[in-house]
mmCIF file of N, CA and C in Angstrom:
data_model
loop_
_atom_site.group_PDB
_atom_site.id
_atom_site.type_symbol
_atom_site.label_atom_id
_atom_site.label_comp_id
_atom_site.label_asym_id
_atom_site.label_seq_id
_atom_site.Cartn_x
_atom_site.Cartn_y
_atom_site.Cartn_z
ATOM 1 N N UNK A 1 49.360 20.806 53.224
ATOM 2 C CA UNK A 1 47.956 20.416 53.330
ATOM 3 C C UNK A 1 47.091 21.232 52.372
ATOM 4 N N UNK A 2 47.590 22.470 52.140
ATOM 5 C CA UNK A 2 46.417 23.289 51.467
ATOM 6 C C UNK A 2 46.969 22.819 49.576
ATOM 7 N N UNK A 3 48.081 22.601 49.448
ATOM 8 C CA UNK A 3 48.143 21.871 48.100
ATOM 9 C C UNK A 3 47.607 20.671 48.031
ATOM 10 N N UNK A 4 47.392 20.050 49.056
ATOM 11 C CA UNK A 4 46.332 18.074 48.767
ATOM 12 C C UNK A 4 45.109 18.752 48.593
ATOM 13 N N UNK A 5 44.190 20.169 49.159
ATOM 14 C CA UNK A 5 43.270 20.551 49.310
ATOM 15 C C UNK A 5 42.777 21.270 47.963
ATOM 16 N N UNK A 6 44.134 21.746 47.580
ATOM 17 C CA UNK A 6 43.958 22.317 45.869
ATOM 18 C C UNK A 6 43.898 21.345 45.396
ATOM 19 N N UNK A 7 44.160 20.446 45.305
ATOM 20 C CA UNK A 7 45.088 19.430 44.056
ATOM 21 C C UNK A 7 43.607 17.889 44.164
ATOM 22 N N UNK A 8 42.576 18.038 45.687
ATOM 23 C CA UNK A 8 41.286 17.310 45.812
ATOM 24 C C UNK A 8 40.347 18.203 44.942
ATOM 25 N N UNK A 9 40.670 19.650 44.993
ATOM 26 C CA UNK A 9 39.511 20.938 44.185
ATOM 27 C C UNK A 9 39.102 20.232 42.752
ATOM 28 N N UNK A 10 40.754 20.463 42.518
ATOM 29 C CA UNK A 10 41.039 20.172 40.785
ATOM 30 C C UNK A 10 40.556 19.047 40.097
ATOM 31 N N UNK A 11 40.803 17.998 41.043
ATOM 32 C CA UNK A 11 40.306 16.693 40.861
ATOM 33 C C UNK A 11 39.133 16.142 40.936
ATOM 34 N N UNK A 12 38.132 17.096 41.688
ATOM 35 C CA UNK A 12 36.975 17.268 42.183
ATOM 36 C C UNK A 12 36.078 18.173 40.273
ATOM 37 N N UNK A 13 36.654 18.999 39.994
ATOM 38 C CA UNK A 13 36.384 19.767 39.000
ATOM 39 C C UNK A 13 36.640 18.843 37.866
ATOM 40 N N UNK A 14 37.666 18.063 37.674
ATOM 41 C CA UNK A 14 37.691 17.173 36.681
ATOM 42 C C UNK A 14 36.978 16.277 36.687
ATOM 43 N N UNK A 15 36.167 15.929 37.693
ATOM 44 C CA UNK A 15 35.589 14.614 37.913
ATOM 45 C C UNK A 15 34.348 14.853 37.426
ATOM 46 N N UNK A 16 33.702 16.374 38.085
ATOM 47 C CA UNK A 16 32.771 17.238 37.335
ATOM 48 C C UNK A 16 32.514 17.401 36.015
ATOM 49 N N UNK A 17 33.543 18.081 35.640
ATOM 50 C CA UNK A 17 33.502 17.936 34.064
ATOM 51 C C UNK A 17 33.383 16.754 33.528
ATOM 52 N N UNK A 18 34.018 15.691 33.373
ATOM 53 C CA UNK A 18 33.728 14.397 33.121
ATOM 54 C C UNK A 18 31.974 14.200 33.178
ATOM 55 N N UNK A 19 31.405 14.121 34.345
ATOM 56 C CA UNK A 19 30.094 13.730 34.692
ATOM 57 C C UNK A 19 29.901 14.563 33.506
ATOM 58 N N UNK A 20 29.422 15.751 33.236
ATOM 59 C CA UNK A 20 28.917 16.796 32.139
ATOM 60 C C UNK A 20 29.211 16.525 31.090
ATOM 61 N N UNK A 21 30.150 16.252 30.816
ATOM 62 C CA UNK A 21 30.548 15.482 29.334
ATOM 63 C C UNK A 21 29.928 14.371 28.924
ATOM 64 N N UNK A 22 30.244 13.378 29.874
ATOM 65 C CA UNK A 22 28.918 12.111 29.964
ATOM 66 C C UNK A 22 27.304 12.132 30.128
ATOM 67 N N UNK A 23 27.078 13.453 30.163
ATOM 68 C CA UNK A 23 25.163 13.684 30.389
ATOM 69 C C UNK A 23 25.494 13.624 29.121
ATOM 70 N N UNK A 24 25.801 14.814 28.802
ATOM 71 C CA UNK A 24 25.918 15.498 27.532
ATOM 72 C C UNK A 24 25.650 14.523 26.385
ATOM 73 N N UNK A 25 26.830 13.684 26.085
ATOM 74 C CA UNK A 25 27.274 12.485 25.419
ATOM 75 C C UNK A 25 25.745 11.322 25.933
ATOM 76 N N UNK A 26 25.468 11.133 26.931
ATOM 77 C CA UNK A 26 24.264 10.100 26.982
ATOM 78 C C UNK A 26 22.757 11.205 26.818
ATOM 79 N N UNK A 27 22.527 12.601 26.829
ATOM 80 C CA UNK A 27 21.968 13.062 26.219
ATOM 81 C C UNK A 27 21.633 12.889 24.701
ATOM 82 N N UNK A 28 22.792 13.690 23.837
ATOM 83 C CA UNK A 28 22.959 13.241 23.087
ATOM 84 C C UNK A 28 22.201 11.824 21.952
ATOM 85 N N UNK A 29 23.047 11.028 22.656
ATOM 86 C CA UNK A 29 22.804 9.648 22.432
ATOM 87 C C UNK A 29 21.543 9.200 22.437
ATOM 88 N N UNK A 30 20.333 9.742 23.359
ATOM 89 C CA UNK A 30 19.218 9.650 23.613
ATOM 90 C C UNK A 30 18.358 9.803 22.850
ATOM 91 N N UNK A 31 18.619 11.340 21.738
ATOM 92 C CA UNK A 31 17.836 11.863 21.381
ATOM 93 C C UNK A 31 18.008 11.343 19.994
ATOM 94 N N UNK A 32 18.912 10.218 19.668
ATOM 95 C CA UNK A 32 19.573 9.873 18.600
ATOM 96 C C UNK A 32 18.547 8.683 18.556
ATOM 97 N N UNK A 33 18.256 7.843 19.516
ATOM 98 C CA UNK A 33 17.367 6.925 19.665
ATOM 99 C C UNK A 33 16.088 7.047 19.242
ATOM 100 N N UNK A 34 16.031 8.411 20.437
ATOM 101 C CA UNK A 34 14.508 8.876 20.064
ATOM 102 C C UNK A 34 13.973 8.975 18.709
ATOM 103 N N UNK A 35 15.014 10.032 17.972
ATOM 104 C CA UNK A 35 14.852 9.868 16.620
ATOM 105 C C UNK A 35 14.654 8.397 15.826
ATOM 106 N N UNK A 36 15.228 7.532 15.885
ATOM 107 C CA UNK A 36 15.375 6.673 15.397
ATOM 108 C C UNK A 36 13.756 5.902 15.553
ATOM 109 N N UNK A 37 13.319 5.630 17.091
ATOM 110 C CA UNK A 37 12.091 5.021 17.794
ATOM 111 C C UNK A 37 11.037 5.969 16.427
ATOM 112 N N UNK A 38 11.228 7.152 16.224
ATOM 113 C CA UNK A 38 10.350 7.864 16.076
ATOM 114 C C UNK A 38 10.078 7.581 14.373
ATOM 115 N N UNK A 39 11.360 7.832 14.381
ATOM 116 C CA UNK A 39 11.199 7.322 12.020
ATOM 117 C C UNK A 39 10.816 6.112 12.318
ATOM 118 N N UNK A 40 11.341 4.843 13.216
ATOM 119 C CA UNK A 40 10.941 3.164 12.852
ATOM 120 C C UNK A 40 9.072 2.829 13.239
ATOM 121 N N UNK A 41 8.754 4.009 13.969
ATOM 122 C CA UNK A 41 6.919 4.398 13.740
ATOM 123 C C UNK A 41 6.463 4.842 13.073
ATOM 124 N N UNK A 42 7.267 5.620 12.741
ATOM 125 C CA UNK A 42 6.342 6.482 11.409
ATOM 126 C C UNK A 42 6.518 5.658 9.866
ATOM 127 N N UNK A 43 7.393 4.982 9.855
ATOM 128 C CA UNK A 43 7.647 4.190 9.046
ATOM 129 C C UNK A 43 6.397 2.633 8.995
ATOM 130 N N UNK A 44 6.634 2.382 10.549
ATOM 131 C CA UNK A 44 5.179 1.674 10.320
ATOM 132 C C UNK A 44 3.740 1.557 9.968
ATOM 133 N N UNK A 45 4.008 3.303 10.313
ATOM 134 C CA UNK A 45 2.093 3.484 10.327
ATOM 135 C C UNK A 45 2.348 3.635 8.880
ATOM 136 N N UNK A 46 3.236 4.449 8.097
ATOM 137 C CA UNK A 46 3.668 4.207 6.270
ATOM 138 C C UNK A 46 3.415 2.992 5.754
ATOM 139 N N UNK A 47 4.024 2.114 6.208
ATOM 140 C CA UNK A 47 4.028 0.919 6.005
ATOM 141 C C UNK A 47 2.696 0.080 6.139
ATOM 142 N N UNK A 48 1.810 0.741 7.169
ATOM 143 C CA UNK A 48 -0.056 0.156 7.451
ATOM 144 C C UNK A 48 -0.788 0.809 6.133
ATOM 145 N N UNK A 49 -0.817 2.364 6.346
ATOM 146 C CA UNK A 49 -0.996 2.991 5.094
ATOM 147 C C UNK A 49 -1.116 1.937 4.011
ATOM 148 N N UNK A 50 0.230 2.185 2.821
ATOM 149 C CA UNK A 50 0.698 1.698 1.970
ATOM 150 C C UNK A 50 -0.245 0.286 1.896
ATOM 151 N N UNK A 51 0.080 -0.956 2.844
ATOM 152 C CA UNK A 51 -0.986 -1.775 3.083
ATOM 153 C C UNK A 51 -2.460 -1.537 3.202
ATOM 154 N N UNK A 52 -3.126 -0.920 3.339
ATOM 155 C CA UNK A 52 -4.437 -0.562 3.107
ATOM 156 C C UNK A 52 -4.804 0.115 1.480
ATOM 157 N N UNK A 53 -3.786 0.839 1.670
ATOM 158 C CA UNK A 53 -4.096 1.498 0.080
ATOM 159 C C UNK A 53 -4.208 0.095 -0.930
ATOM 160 N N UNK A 54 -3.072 -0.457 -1.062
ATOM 161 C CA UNK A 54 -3.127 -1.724 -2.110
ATOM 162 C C UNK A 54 -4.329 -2.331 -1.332
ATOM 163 N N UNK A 55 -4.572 -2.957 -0.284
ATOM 164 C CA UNK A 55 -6.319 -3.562 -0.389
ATOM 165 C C UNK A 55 -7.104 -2.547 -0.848
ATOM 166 N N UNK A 56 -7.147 -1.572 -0.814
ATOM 167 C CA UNK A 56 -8.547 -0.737 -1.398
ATOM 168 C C UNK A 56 -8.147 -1.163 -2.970
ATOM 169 N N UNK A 57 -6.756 -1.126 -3.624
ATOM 170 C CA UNK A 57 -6.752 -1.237 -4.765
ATOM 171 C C UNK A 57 -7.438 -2.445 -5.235
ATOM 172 N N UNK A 58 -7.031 -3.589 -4.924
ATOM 173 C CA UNK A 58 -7.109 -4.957 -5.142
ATOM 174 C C UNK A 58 -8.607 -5.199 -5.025
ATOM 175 N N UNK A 59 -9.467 -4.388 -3.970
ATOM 176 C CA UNK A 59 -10.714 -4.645 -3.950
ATOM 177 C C UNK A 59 -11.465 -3.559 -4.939
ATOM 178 N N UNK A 60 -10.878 -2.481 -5.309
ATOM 179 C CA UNK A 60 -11.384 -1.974 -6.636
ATOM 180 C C UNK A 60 -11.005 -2.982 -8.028
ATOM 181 N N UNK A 61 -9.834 -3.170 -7.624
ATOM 182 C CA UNK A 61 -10.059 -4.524 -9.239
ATOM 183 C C UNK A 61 -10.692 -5.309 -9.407
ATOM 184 N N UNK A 62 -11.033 -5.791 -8.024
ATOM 185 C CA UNK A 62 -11.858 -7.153 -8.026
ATOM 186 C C UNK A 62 -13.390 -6.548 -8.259
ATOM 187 N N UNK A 63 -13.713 -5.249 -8.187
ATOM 188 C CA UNK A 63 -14.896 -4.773 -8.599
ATOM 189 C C UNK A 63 -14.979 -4.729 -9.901
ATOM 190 N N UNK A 64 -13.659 -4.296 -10.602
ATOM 191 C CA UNK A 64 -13.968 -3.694 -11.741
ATOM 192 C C UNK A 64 -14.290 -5.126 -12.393
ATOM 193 N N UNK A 65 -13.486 -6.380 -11.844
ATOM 194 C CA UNK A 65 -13.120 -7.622 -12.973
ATOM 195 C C UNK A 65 -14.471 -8.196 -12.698
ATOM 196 N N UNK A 66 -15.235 -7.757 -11.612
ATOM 197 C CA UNK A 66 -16.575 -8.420 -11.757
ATOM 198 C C UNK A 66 -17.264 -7.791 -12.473
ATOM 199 N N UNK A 67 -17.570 -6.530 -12.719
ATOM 200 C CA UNK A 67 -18.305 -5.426 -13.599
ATOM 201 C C UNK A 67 -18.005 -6.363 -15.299
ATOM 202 N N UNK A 68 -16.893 -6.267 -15.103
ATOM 203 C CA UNK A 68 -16.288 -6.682 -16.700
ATOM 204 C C UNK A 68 -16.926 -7.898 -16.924
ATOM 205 N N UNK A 69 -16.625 -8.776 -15.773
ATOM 206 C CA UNK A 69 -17.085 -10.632 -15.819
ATOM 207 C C UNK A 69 -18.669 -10.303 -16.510
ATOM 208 N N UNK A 70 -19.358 -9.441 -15.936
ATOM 209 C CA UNK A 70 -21.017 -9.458 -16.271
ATOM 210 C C UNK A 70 -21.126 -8.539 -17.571
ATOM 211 N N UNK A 71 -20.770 -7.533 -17.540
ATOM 212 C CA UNK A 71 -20.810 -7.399 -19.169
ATOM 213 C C UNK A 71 -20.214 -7.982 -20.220
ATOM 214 N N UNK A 72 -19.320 -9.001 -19.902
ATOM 215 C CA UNK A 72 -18.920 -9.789 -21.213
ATOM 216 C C UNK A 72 -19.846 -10.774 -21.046
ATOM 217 N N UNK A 73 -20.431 -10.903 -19.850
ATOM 218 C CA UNK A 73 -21.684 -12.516 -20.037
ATOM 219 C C UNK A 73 -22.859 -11.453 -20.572
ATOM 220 N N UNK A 74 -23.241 -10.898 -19.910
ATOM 221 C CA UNK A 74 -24.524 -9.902 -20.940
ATOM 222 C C UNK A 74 -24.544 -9.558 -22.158
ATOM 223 N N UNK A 75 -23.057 -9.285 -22.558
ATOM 224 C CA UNK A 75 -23.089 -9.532 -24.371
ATOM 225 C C UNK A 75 -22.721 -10.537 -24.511
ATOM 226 N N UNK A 76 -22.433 -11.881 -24.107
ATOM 227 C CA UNK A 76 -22.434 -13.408 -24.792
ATOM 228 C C UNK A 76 -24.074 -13.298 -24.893
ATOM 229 N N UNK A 77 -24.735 -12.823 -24.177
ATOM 230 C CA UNK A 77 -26.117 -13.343 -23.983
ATOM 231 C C UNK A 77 -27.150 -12.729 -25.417
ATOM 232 N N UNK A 78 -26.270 -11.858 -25.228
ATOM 233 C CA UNK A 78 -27.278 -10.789 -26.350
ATOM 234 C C UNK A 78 -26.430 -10.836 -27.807
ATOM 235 N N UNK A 79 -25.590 -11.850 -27.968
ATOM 236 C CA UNK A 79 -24.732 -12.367 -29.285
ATOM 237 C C UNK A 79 -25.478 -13.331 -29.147
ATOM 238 N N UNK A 80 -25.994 -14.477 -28.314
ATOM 239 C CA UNK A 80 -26.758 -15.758 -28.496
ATOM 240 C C UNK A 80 -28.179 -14.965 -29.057
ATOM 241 N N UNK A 81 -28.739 -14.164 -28.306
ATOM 242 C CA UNK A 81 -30.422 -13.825 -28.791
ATOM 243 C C UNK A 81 -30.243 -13.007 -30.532
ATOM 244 N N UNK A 82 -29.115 -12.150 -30.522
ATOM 245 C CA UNK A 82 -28.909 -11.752 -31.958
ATOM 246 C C UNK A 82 -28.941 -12.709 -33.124
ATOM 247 N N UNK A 83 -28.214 -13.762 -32.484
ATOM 248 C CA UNK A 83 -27.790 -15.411 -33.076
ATOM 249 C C UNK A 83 -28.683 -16.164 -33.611
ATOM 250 N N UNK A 84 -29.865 -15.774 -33.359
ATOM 251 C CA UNK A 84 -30.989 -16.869 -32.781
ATOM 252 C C UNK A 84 -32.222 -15.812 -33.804
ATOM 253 N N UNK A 85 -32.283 -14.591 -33.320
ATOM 254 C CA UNK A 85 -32.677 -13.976 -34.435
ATOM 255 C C UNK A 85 -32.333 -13.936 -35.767
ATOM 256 N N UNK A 86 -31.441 -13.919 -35.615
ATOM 257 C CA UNK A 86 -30.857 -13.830 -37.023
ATOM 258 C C UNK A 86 -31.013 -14.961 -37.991
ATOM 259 N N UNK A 87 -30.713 -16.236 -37.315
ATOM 260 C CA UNK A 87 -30.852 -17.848 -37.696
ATOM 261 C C UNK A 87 -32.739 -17.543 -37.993
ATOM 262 N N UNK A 88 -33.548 -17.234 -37.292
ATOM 263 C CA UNK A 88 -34.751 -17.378 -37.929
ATOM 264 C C UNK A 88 -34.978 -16.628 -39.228
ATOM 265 N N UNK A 89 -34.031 -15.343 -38.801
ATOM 266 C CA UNK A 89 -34.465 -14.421 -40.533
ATOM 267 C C UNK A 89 -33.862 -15.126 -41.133
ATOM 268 N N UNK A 90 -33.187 -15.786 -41.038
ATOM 269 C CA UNK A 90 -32.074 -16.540 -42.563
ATOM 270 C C UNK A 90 -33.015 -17.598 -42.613
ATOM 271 N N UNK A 91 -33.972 -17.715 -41.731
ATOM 272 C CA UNK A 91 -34.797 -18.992 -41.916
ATOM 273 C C UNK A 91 -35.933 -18.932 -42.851
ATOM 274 N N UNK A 92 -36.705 -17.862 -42.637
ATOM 275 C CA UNK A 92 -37.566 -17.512 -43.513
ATOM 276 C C UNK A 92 -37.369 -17.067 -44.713
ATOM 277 N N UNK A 93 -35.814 -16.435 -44.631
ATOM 278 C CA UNK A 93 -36.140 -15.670 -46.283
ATOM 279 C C UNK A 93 -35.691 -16.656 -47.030
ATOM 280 N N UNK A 94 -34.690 -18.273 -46.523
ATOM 281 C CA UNK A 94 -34.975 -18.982 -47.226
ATOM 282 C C UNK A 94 -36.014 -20.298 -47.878
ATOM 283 N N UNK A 95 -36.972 -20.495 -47.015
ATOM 284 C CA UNK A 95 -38.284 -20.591 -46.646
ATOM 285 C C UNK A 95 -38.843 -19.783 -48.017
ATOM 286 N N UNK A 96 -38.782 -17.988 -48.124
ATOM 287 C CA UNK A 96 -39.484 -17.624 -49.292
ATOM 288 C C UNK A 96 -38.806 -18.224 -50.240
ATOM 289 N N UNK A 97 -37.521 -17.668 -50.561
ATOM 290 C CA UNK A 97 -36.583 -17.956 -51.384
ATOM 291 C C UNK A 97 -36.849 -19.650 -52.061
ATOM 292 N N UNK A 98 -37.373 -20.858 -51.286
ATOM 293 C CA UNK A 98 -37.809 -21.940 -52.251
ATOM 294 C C UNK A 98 -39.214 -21.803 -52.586
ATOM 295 N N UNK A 99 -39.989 -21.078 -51.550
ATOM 296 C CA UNK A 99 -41.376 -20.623 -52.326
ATOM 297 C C UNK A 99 -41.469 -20.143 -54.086
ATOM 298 N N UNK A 100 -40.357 -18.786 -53.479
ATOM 299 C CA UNK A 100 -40.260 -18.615 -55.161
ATOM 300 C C UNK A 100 -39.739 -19.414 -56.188
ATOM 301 N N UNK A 101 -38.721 -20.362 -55.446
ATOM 302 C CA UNK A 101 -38.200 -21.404 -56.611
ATOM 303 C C UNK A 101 -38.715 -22.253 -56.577
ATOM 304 N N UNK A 102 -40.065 -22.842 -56.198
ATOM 305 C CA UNK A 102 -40.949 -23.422 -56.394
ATOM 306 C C UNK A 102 -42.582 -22.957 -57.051
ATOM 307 N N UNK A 103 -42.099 -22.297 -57.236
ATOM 308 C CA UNK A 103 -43.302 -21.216 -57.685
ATOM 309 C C UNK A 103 -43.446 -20.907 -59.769
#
């Protein structure tokens, strides 16, 4: 009887150990997750980031391409009034120019 009583101890202790091995091992395992939960968030809020940054970009281009849009129309505008000046001086000095060859 006292060897079934050793031999329930032993078996009792192995069964133990086992359980401990298995925290251990689903410990373990846990913190493997955790990690994982923890990069696949941080990776998202990276990932929101990253997405915001390119809209701030895209809405700085779209500033700049409007800046640009109006100064290339403000100098079309001021190539038409140069244009226009200029067409009158070429107007008059040929205007003198038959004065004198009529003269």
């Amino acid at each position: 009887d006292l060897s079934r009583s050793e031999e329930l101890q032993q078996r009792q202790a192995e069964l133990l150990a086992e359980v401990k091995r298995s925290q251990a091992a689903m410990r373990k395992e846990l913190l493997a997750w955790t990690d994982s939960v923890q990069d696949l968030q941080q990776r998202h809020v990276d990932s929101i980031a990253d997405a915001q940054k390119a809209q701030v970009a895209t809405e700085l281009m779209r500033a700049e391409l409007a800046m640009f849009r109006g100064n290339m129309e403000s100098t079309g505008a001021r190539y038409e009034l140069l244009k226009g000046h200029m067409s009158q001086e070429f107007d008059k000095l040929n205007q003198q120019q038959q004065a004198v060859d009529h003269a």
